[in-house]
Coordinates of N, CA and C in Angstrom, one line a residue:
M265 N 162.9 153.7 123.9 CA 163.3 154.5 122.7 C 164.4 155.5 123.1
N266 N 165.2 155.8 122.0 CA 166.2 156.7 122.3 C 165.8 158.1 121.8
A267 N 166.6 159.2 122.1 CA 166.3 160.5 121.7 C 166.2 160.7 120.2
E268 N 167.1 160.0 119.5 CA 167.0 160.0 117.9 C 165.7 159.5 117.5
G269 N 165.2 158.4 118.0 CA 164.0 157.9 117.5 C 162.8 158.7 117.8
D270 N 162.8 159.4 119.0 CA 161.7 160.3 119.3 C 161.7 161.5 118.4
A271 N 162.9 162.0 118.1 CA 162.9 163.2 117.1 C 162.5 162.7 115.8
G272 N 162.8 161.5 115.3 CA 162.3 161.1 114.0 C 160.8 160.9 114.0
E273 N 160.2 160.4 115.0 CA 158.7 160.3 115.1 C 158.1 161.7 114.9
L274 N 158.7 162.6 115.7 CA 158.1 164.0 115.7 C 158.2 164.6 114.3
R275 N 159.3 164.4 113.6 CA 159.5 165.0 112.2 C 158.4 164.3 111.4
G276 N 158.3 163.0 111.4 CA 157.4 162.3 110.6 C 155.9 162.8 110.8
G277 N 155.6 163.0 112.0 CA 154.2 163.4 112.2 C 153.9 164.8 111.7
G278 N 155.0 165.7 111.8 CA 154.9 167.1 111.3 C 154.7 167.0 109.8
G279 N 155.3 166.1 109.1 CA 155.3 166.0 107.6 C 153.9 165.6 107.2
R280 N 153.3 164.7 108.0 CA 151.9 164.3 107.7 C 150.9 165.5 107.8
V281 N 151.1 166.3 108.8 CA 150.2 167.5 109.0 C 150.4 168.4 107.7
R282 N 151.7 168.7 107.4 CA 151.9 169.6 106.2 C 151.3 168.9 105.0
Y283 N 151.3 167.6 104.9 CA 150.8 167.0 103.7 C 149.2 167.1 103.7
L284 N 148.6 167.0 104.8 CA 147.2 167.3 104.9 C 146.8 168.7 104.7
W285 N 147.5 169.7 105.0 CA 147.3 171.0 104.7 C 147.4 171.3 103.2
A286 N 148.3 170.6 102.6 CA 148.4 170.7 101.0 C 147.1 170.4 100.3
W287 N 146.3 169.5 101.0 CA 145.0 169.2 100.3 C 143.8 170.1 100.7
A288 N 144.1 170.9 101.7 CA 143.0 171.8 102.2 C 142.5 172.8 101.2
F289 N 143.4 173.3 100.5 CA 143.0 174.4 99.5 C 142.3 173.7 98.3
P290 N 142.8 172.6 97.6 CA 141.9 172.0 96.6 C 140.6 171.6 97.1
A291 N 140.5 171.1 98.3 CA 139.3 170.7 98.8 C 138.3 171.8 99.0
L292 N 138.7 173.0 99.5 CA 137.9 174.2 99.6 C 137.5 174.7 98.2
A293 N 138.5 174.6 97.2 CA 138.1 175.1 95.9 C 137.1 174.1 95.2
A294 N 137.1 172.8 95.5 CA 136.1 171.9 95.0 C 134.7 172.1 95.7
L295 N 134.8 172.4 97.1 CA 133.5 172.7 97.7 C 133.0 174.1 97.1
A296 N 133.7 175.0 96.9 CA 133.2 176.3 96.3 C 132.6 176.1 94.9
A297 N 133.3 175.2 94.1 CA 132.8 174.9 92.7 C 131.4 174.2 92.8
L298 N 131.4 173.2 93.8 CA 130.0 172.5 93.9 C 128.9 173.4 94.4
W299 N 129.3 174.4 95.3 CA 128.3 175.3 95.8 C 127.8 176.2 94.6
L300 N 128.8 176.8 93.7 CA 128.4 177.5 92.6 C 127.5 176.8 91.6
L301 N 127.9 175.6 91.3 CA 127.0 174.6 90.5 C 125.7 174.4 91.1
W302 N 125.6 174.2 92.3 CA 124.2 174.0 93.0 C 123.4 175.3 92.9
K303 N 124.1 176.5 93.2 CA 123.4 177.8 93.2 C 122.9 178.1 91.8
N304 N 123.7 177.7 90.7 CA 123.3 178.0 89.3 C 122.1 177.0 89.0
W305 N 122.2 175.8 89.4 CA 121.1 174.8 89.1 C 119.8 175.2 89.8
T306 N 119.8 175.7 90.9 CA 118.6 176.0 91.6 C 118.1 177.4 91.1
S307 N 118.8 178.2 90.4 CA 118.3 179.5 89.8 C 117.7 179.3 88.5
Q308 N 117.7 178.1 87.9 CA 117.2 178.0 86.6 C 115.8 177.5 86.7
G309 N 114.9 178.1 85.7 CA 113.6 177.7 85.6 C 113.4 176.8 84.4
P310 N 112.2 176.7 83.9 CA 111.9 175.8 82.8 C 112.5 176.3 81.5
E311 N 112.7 175.4 80.5 CA 113.1 175.9 79.1 C 111.8 175.8 78.3
I312 N 111.6 176.9 77.6 CA 110.5 177.1 76.6 C 111.0 177.2 75.2
V313 N 110.0 176.9 74.3 CA 110.4 177.1 72.8 C 109.4 178.1 72.3
I314 N 109.9 179.1 71.6 CA 109.0 180.2 71.0 C 109.3 180.1 69.4
S315 N 108.3 180.0 68.6 CA 108.5 179.9 67.2 C 108.2 181.2 66.6
F316 N 109.0 181.7 65.6 CA 108.8 183.0 64.9 C 108.9 182.7 63.4
Q317 N 108.3 183.6 62.6 CA 108.6 183.6 61.2 C 110.0 183.7 60.8
Q318 N 110.6 184.7 61.5 CA 112.0 184.9 61.4 C 112.6 185.5 62.7
A319 N 113.8 185.4 62.9 CA 114.5 185.8 64.2 C 115.7 186.5 64.0
P320 N 115.6 187.8 63.5 CA 116.8 188.6 63.2 C 117.6 189.1 64.5
G321 N 118.8 188.8 64.5 CA 119.6 189.3 65.6 C 119.5 188.5 66.9
I322 N 118.8 187.3 66.8 CA 118.7 186.4 68.0 C 119.8 185.5 68.0
V323 N 120.7 185.4 69.1 CA 121.8 184.7 69.2 C 121.9 183.8 70.5
A324 N 122.1 182.6 70.4 CA 122.1 181.7 71.6 C 123.3 182.1 72.5
G325 N 123.0 182.2 73.8 CA 124.0 182.5 74.7 C 124.2 184.0 74.9
R326 N 123.6 184.9 74.0 CA 123.8 186.3 74.1 C 122.5 187.2 74.2
T327 N 121.4 186.6 73.7 CA 120.1 187.4 73.6 C 119.4 187.1 74.9
P328 N 119.0 188.2 75.6 CA 118.2 187.9 76.9 C 116.8 188.0 76.6
L329 N 115.9 187.5 77.5 CA 114.5 187.6 77.5 C 114.2 188.7 78.6
L330 N 113.6 189.7 78.2 CA 113.2 190.8 79.2 C 111.8 190.9 79.4
Y331 N 111.4 190.9 80.6 CA 110.0 191.2 81.1 C 110.0 192.5 81.9
R332 N 109.3 193.5 81.4 CA 109.3 194.8 82.1 C 110.7 195.4 82.2
G333 N 111.5 195.1 81.2 CA 112.9 195.6 81.2 C 113.9 194.8 82.0
F334 N 113.5 193.8 82.7 CA 114.3 193.1 83.7 C 114.7 191.8 83.0
P335 N 115.9 191.3 83.0 CA 116.4 189.9 82.5 C 115.8 188.7 83.2
C336 N 115.0 187.9 82.4 CA 114.3 186.8 83.1 C 114.6 185.5 82.5
G337 N 115.6 185.6 81.5 CA 115.9 184.3 80.8 C 116.9 184.6 79.7
E338 N 117.4 183.6 79.1 CA 118.4 183.8 78.0 C 118.2 182.7 76.9
V339 N 118.4 183.1 75.7 CA 118.2 182.3 74.5 C 119.4 181.2 74.7
T340 N 118.9 179.9 74.6 CA 119.9 178.8 74.6 C 120.1 178.2 73.3
G341 N 119.2 178.4 72.3 CA 119.3 177.8 71.0 C 118.4 178.4 70.0
V342 N 118.9 178.4 68.8 CA 118.1 178.9 67.6 C 118.2 177.9 66.5
R343 N 117.1 177.4 66.0 CA 117.1 176.4 64.9 C 115.9 176.6 64.1
L344 N 116.0 176.0 62.8 CA 114.9 176.0 62.0 C 114.0 174.8 62.3
A345 N 112.7 174.9 62.2 CA 111.7 173.9 62.4 C 112.0 172.8 61.3
E346 N 111.5 171.6 61.7 CA 111.7 170.5 60.7 C 111.3 170.7 59.3
N347 N 110.2 171.5 59.1 CA 109.6 171.7 57.7 C 110.2 173.1 57.2
L348 N 111.2 173.7 57.9 CA 111.8 174.9 57.4 C 110.9 176.1 57.3
S349 N 109.7 176.0 57.9 CA 108.8 177.1 57.8 C 108.9 178.2 58.9
R350 N 109.5 177.9 59.9 CA 109.6 178.8 61.1 C 111.0 178.7 61.8
V351 N 111.3 179.6 62.5 CA 112.5 179.6 63.4 C 112.1 179.3 64.8
E352 N 112.7 178.3 65.5 CA 112.4 178.0 66.9 C 113.5 178.4 67.8
V353 N 113.1 179.2 68.7 CA 114.0 179.8 69.7 C 113.8 179.2 71.1
S354 N 114.9 178.6 71.6 CA 114.7 177.9 72.9 C 115.2 179.0 74.0
V355 N 114.5 179.1 75.0 CA 114.9 180.0 76.1 C 114.8 179.4 77.5
R356 N 115.9 179.5 78.2 CA 115.9 179.0 79.6 C 115.5 180.2 80.5
L357 N 114.4 180.0 81.1 CA 113.9 181.0 82.1 C 114.6 180.9 83.3
K358 N 114.7 182.0 84.2 CA 115.2 181.9 85.5 C 114.1 181.4 86.4
A359 N 114.5 180.8 87.5 CA 113.5 180.3 88.4 C 112.4 181.2 88.9
F360 N 112.7 182.5 89.2 CA 111.8 183.4 89.5 C 110.8 183.8 88.4
A361 N 111.2 183.5 87.2 CA 110.3 184.0 86.1 C 109.6 182.8 85.5
A362 N 109.5 181.7 86.2 CA 108.8 180.5 85.8 C 107.3 180.8 85.4
G363 N 106.8 181.8 86.0 CA 105.4 182.2 85.7 C 105.1 182.7 84.3
L364 N 106.2 183.0 83.6 CA 106.1 183.4 82.2 C 105.7 182.2 81.3
A365 N 106.0 181.0 81.7 CA 105.8 179.8 80.9 C 104.3 179.4 81.1
R366 N 103.4 180.2 80.7 CA 102.0 180.0 80.9 C 101.2 180.4 79.6
E367 N 100.1 179.7 79.4 CA 99.3 179.9 78.2 C 98.9 181.4 78.3
G368 N 98.9 182.0 77.1 CA 98.6 183.4 76.9 C 99.7 184.4 77.0
T369 N 100.9 183.9 77.4 CA 102.0 184.8 77.4 C 102.4 185.1 76.0
E370 N 102.7 186.3 75.7 CA 103.0 186.8 74.4 C 104.5 187.1 74.4
F371 N 105.3 186.7 73.3 CA 106.6 186.9 73.1 C 106.9 187.6 71.8
W372 N 107.8 188.6 71.7 CA 108.1 189.2 70.5 C 109.6 189.6 70.5
I373 N 110.1 189.9 69.3 CA 111.5 190.4 69.2 C 111.5 191.9 69.1
E374 N 112.2 192.4 70.1 CA 112.4 193.9 70.2 C 113.5 194.3 69.3
Q375 N 113.2 195.0 68.3 CA 114.3 195.6 67.3 C 114.0 197.1 67.1
P376 N 115.0 197.8 66.6 CA 114.8 199.2 66.4 C 113.8 199.5 65.3
I377 N 112.9 200.5 65.6 CA 111.9 201.0 64.5 C 112.2 202.4 64.5
I378 N 112.4 202.9 63.2 CA 112.6 204.3 63.0 C 111.8 204.7 61.8
S379 N 110.8 205.6 62.0 CA 109.9 206.0 60.9 C 109.4 207.5 61.2
L380 N 108.7 208.0 60.4 CA 108.2 209.4 60.6 C 107.2 209.4 61.8
Q381 N 106.5 208.4 62.0 CA 105.5 208.4 63.1 C 106.0 207.9 64.4
E382 N 107.0 207.0 64.3 CA 107.4 206.3 65.5 C 108.9 206.1 65.6
T383 N 109.5 206.2 66.8 CA 110.9 205.7 67.0 C 110.8 204.9 68.3
A384 N 111.2 203.6 68.1 CA 111.2 202.7 69.3 C 112.3 201.8 69.2
G385 N 112.6 201.2 70.3 CA 113.6 200.1 70.4 C 115.1 200.6 70.1
L386 N 115.3 201.8 70.5 CA 116.7 202.4 70.1 C 117.8 201.7 70.9
E387 N 117.5 201.1 72.1 CA 118.5 200.4 72.9 C 119.0 199.2 72.2
A388 N 118.1 198.6 71.2 CA 118.6 197.5 70.4 C 119.7 197.8 69.4
L389 N 119.9 199.1 69.1 CA 120.9 199.5 68.2 C 122.3 199.3 68.9
I390 N 122.3 199.5 70.3 CA 123.6 199.3 71.0 C 123.7 197.9 71.6
Q391 N 122.6 197.5 72.2 CA 122.8 196.2 72.9 C 122.4 194.9 72.0
G392 N 121.8 195.2 70.9 CA 121.4 194.1 70.0 C 119.9 193.7 70.3
N393 N 119.2 193.0 69.5 CA 117.9 192.7 69.6 C 117.6 191.8 70.9
S394 N 116.5 191.9 71.4 CA 116.2 191.1 72.6 C 114.7 190.5 72.5
L395 N 114.4 189.5 73.2 CA 113.1 189.0 73.3 C 112.4 189.8 74.4
R396 N 111.2 190.1 74.2 CA 110.3 190.7 75.3 C 109.1 189.8 75.5
A397 N 108.5 190.0 76.7 CA 107.3 189.2 77.0 C 106.3 189.9 77.7
R398 N 105.0 189.5 77.6 CA 103.8 190.1 78.3 C 103.2 188.8 78.9
A399 N 103.1 188.8 80.3 CA 102.7 187.6 80.9 C 101.2 187.2 80.6
G400 N 101.0 185.9 80.5 CA 99.7 185.4 80.4 C 99.3 184.7 81.8
Y401 N 98.0 184.2 81.8 CA 97.5 183.7 83.2 C 96.9 182.3 83.0
G402 N 97.2 181.6 82.0 CA 96.6 180.2 81.7 C 97.4 179.2 82.3
P403 N 97.1 177.9 82.0 CA 97.8 176.8 82.6 C 99.3 176.8 82.1
P404 N 100.2 176.1 82.7 CA 101.6 176.0 82.3 C 101.7 175.5 80.8
Q405 N 102.7 176.0 80.1 CA 102.8 175.7 78.7 C 104.3 175.8 78.3
Q406 N 104.8 174.9 77.4 CA 106.3 175.0 77.0 C 106.5 175.5 75.7
R407 N 105.5 175.4 74.8 CA 105.8 175.9 73.3 C 104.8 177.1 73.2
F408 N 105.3 178.1 72.4 CA 104.6 179.4 72.2 C 104.9 179.7 70.6
V409 N 103.9 180.5 70.2 CA 104.1 181.2 68.8 C 104.3 182.7 69.1
G410 N 105.4 183.2 68.7 CA 105.8 184.5 69.1 C 105.0 185.5 68.0
L411 N 104.8 186.7 68.5 CA 104.2 187.8 67.7 C 105.2 188.3 66.7
E412 N 104.7 188.6 65.5 CA 105.6 189.1 64.5 C 106.0 190.5 64.6
S413 N 105.2 191.2 65.4 CA 105.5 192.7 65.7 C 105.1 192.9 67.1
P414 N 105.8 193.9 67.7 CA 105.5 194.2 69.1 C 104.0 194.7 69.3
P415 N 103.3 194.3 70.5 CA 102.1 194.9 70.7 C 102.1 196.4 70.9
L416 N 101.0 197.0 70.6 CA 100.9 198.5 70.8 C 101.3 198.9 72.1
E417 N 100.7 198.2 73.1 CA 101.1 198.5 74.5 C 101.7 197.2 75.1
S418 N 103.0 197.4 75.7 CA 103.7 196.2 76.1 C 103.4 195.7 77.5
V419 N 102.6 196.5 78.3 CA 102.3 196.2 79.7 C 101.0 195.5 79.7
E420 N 100.6 194.9 80.8 CA 99.4 194.2 80.9 C 98.2 195.0 81.4
E421 N 98.2 196.3 81.1 CA 97.1 197.1 81.5 C 95.9 196.8 80.6
A422 N 94.7 197.0 81.1 CA 93.5 196.9 80.3 C 93.4 198.1 79.3
A423 N 93.0 197.7 78.1 CA 92.9 198.8 77.1 C 91.7 198.4 76.2
L424 N 91.2 199.4 75.6 CA 90.1 199.3 74.6 C 90.7 199.4 73.2
F425 N 90.6 198.4 72.4 CA 91.0 198.5 71.0 C 89.9 198.6 70.1
I426 N 90.0 199.6 69.2 CA 89.0 199.9 68.2 C 89.6 199.7 66.8
T427 N 88.9 199.1 65.9 CA 89.3 198.9 64.5 C 88.6 199.9 63.7
L428 N 89.2 200.9 63.0 CA 88.6 201.8 62.1 C 88.8 201.3 60.7
K429 N 87.8 201.5 59.8 CA 87.8 201.1 58.4 C 87.6 202.4 57.7
S430 N 88.3 202.6 56.6 CA 88.2 203.8 55.7 C 88.6 203.4 54.4
E431 N 88.0 204.1 53.5 CA 88.2 204.0 52.0 C 89.7 204.5 51.7
D432 N 89.9 205.7 52.3 CA 91.2 206.4 52.0 C 91.9 206.7 53.3
V433 N 93.1 206.2 53.4 CA 94.0 206.4 54.6 C 95.3 206.8 54.1
N434 N 95.6 208.1 54.4 CA 96.9 208.6 54.0 C 97.9 208.7 55.2
L435 N 99.1 208.3 54.9 CA 100.2 208.4 55.9 C 99.8 207.9 57.4
L436 N 99.0 206.9 57.4 CA 98.6 206.4 58.8 C 99.5 205.1 59.0
E437 N 100.2 205.1 60.1 CA 101.0 204.0 60.5 C 100.6 203.4 61.8
R438 N 101.1 202.2 62.0 CA 100.8 201.5 63.3 C 101.4 202.4 64.5
G439 N 100.6 202.6 65.5 CA 101.0 203.4 66.7 C 100.7 204.9 66.5
A440 N 100.1 205.3 65.4 CA 99.8 206.7 65.1 C 98.7 207.2 66.2
P441 N 98.9 208.4 66.7 CA 97.9 208.8 67.7 C 96.4 209.0 67.1
A442 N 95.4 208.8 67.9 CA 94.0 209.0 67.4 C 93.5 210.2 68.2
Y443 N 92.8 211.0 67.4 CA 92.3 212.3 68.0 C 90.8 212.3 67.9
R444 N 90.1 213.0 68.9 CA 88.7 213.2 68.8 C 88.5 214.6 69.2
R445 N 87.9 215.5 68.3 CA 87.8 216.9 68.5 C 89.1 217.7 69.0
G446 N 90.2 217.2 68.4 CA 91.4 217.9 68.7 C 92.2 217.4 69.9
V447 N 91.6 216.3 70.6 CA 92.2 215.9 71.8 C 92.6 214.4 71.5
Q448 N 93.9 214.2 71.9 CA 94.4 212.8 71.6 C 93.8 211.8 72.6
V449 N 93.2 210.7 72.1 CA 92.4 209.8 72.9 C 93.0 208.4 72.8
G450 N 94.0 208.3 71.9 CA 94.6 206.9 71.8 C 95.8 207.0 70.9

């Protein structure tokens, strides 16, 4: 071979190397996208359905499910039941919160309450309504009936509940304090 032929081969080989480098960045981007998809897929838990009489302020893709104030899932869909009697809210739990998909778990809609006796849920005025949960301990379950109002105590601590009956109850509201001989007992 002559010197010109050798030079042509060297230039041709270098072009191939440059051509391969051009595909390195799209290949890295594709690998990063696949890694993010895999990471997202492995972080998802089961999807559950919670039915409510009504679901004010619940929006798919925006409303979180909170357990002890920590985001554990997100609303993925809101629809009316086939017989139009209830609203069904689909929630995708995160993998670490899969334990909430158990019989006995209670769900409710946290919304602002402002009255003479009680002020609660004020963060919902700024952030919007959210779903809240109190964990159950039964077998796994996918469908739940949500509470129509928040429980008096939202944590799983043991409590004694007493029902009082009276002929005349003035200005007594849910969550009002109970006193015994001047000392608040509940």
